[in-house]
Amino acid sequence: MKLVSYLNNGADQLAFLVDGFLYDCDFVHPELAGNMNMFLQFWDDMFPIAQTVNNAIIDGRISKEKGIDLNEVKLLAPVPFPASCKSCVNSISTTWRNSNVSISI
């Protein structure tokens, strides 16, 4: 199973990548998250559904008409807005601020 994030109307969109086509997760199954952060946050609930949907796409039970050509979109990082990086920067900034070290991030 390959999951990608791409730019869709100004927002990050999570999609399955199968044979050069993207299938929006929340379009092909209403219980799936539309972005990677939400998908990861609810991993235990999302992953089994995602496996079933991915197999349906591969088996042709979900048609290519529901897909978007990979070449027509702008791909993003797999996790476009990782919470851990933001937390790391905040932690470092707080540490520097508390130690009276002059540095800008």
mmCIF file of C-alpha atoms in Angstrom, residues 10-56:
data_model
loop_
_atom_site.group_PDB
_atom_site.id
_atom_site.type_symbol
_atom_site.label_atom_id
_atom_site.label_comp_id
_atom_site.label_asym_id
_atom_site.label_seq_id
_atom_site.Cartn_x
_atom_site.Cartn_y
_atom_site.Cartn_z
ATOM 1 C CA GLY A 10 -4.940 24.615 -1.263
ATOM 2 C CA ALA A 11 -5.085 21.838 1.339
ATOM 3 C CA ASP A 12 -3.179 18.615 1.893
ATOM 4 C CA GLN A 13 -5.017 15.536 0.641
ATOM 5 C CA LEU A 14 -4.230 11.913 1.484
ATOM 6 C CA ALA A 15 -4.547 9.439 -1.366
ATOM 7 C CA PHE A 16 -3.737 5.879 -2.353
ATOM 8 C CA LEU A 17 -1.203 5.593 -5.174
ATOM 9 C CA VAL A 18 -1.938 2.647 -7.463
ATOM 10 C CA ASP A 19 -0.590 2.265 -11.013
ATOM 11 C CA GLY A 20 0.053 5.988 -11.466
ATOM 12 C CA PHE A 21 -3.358 7.092 -10.217
ATOM 13 C CA LEU A 22 -4.307 8.751 -6.943
ATOM 14 C CA TYR A 23 -7.496 7.814 -5.120
ATOM 15 C CA ASP A 24 -8.518 10.280 -2.405
ATOM 16 C CA CYS A 25 -8.915 8.319 0.814
ATOM 17 C CA ASP A 26 -11.975 10.190 2.036
ATOM 18 C CA PHE A 27 -13.594 9.955 -1.419
ATOM 19 C CA VAL A 28 -13.243 6.194 -1.856
ATOM 20 C CA HIS A 29 -14.292 5.450 1.733
ATOM 21 C CA PRO A 30 -16.149 7.912 3.991
ATOM 22 C CA GLU A 31 -14.559 6.586 7.202
ATOM 23 C CA LEU A 32 -11.003 7.274 6.039
ATOM 24 C CA ALA A 33 -9.163 10.465 6.912
ATOM 25 C CA GLY A 34 -8.535 13.069 4.245
ATOM 26 C CA ASN A 35 -5.013 13.910 5.415
ATOM 27 C CA MET A 36 -2.024 12.041 6.785
ATOM 28 C CA ASN A 37 -2.006 13.675 10.218
ATOM 29 C CA MET A 38 -5.553 12.504 10.921
ATOM 30 C CA PHE A 39 -4.786 9.084 9.445
ATOM 31 C CA LEU A 40 -1.812 8.652 11.784
ATOM 32 C CA GLN A 41 -3.722 9.985 14.780
ATOM 33 C CA PHE A 42 -6.393 7.293 14.324
ATOM 34 C CA TRP A 43 -4.059 4.612 12.956
ATOM 35 C CA ASP A 44 -5.674 1.660 14.742
ATOM 36 C CA ASP A 45 -9.068 2.475 13.216
ATOM 37 C CA MET A 46 -7.849 3.640 9.801
ATOM 38 C CA PHE A 47 -5.270 1.021 8.844
ATOM 39 C CA PRO A 48 -7.586 -2.016 8.464
ATOM 40 C CA ILE A 49 -10.031 0.037 6.385
ATOM 41 C CA ALA A 50 -7.178 1.376 4.266
ATOM 42 C CA GLN A 51 -5.909 -2.148 3.575
ATOM 43 C CA THR A 52 -9.362 -3.232 2.417
ATOM 44 C CA VAL A 53 -9.771 -0.183 0.170
ATOM 45 C CA ASN A 54 -6.271 -0.566 -1.275
ATOM 46 C CA ASN A 55 -7.036 -4.182 -2.184
ATOM 47 C CA ALA A 56 -10.319 -3.083 -3.789
#
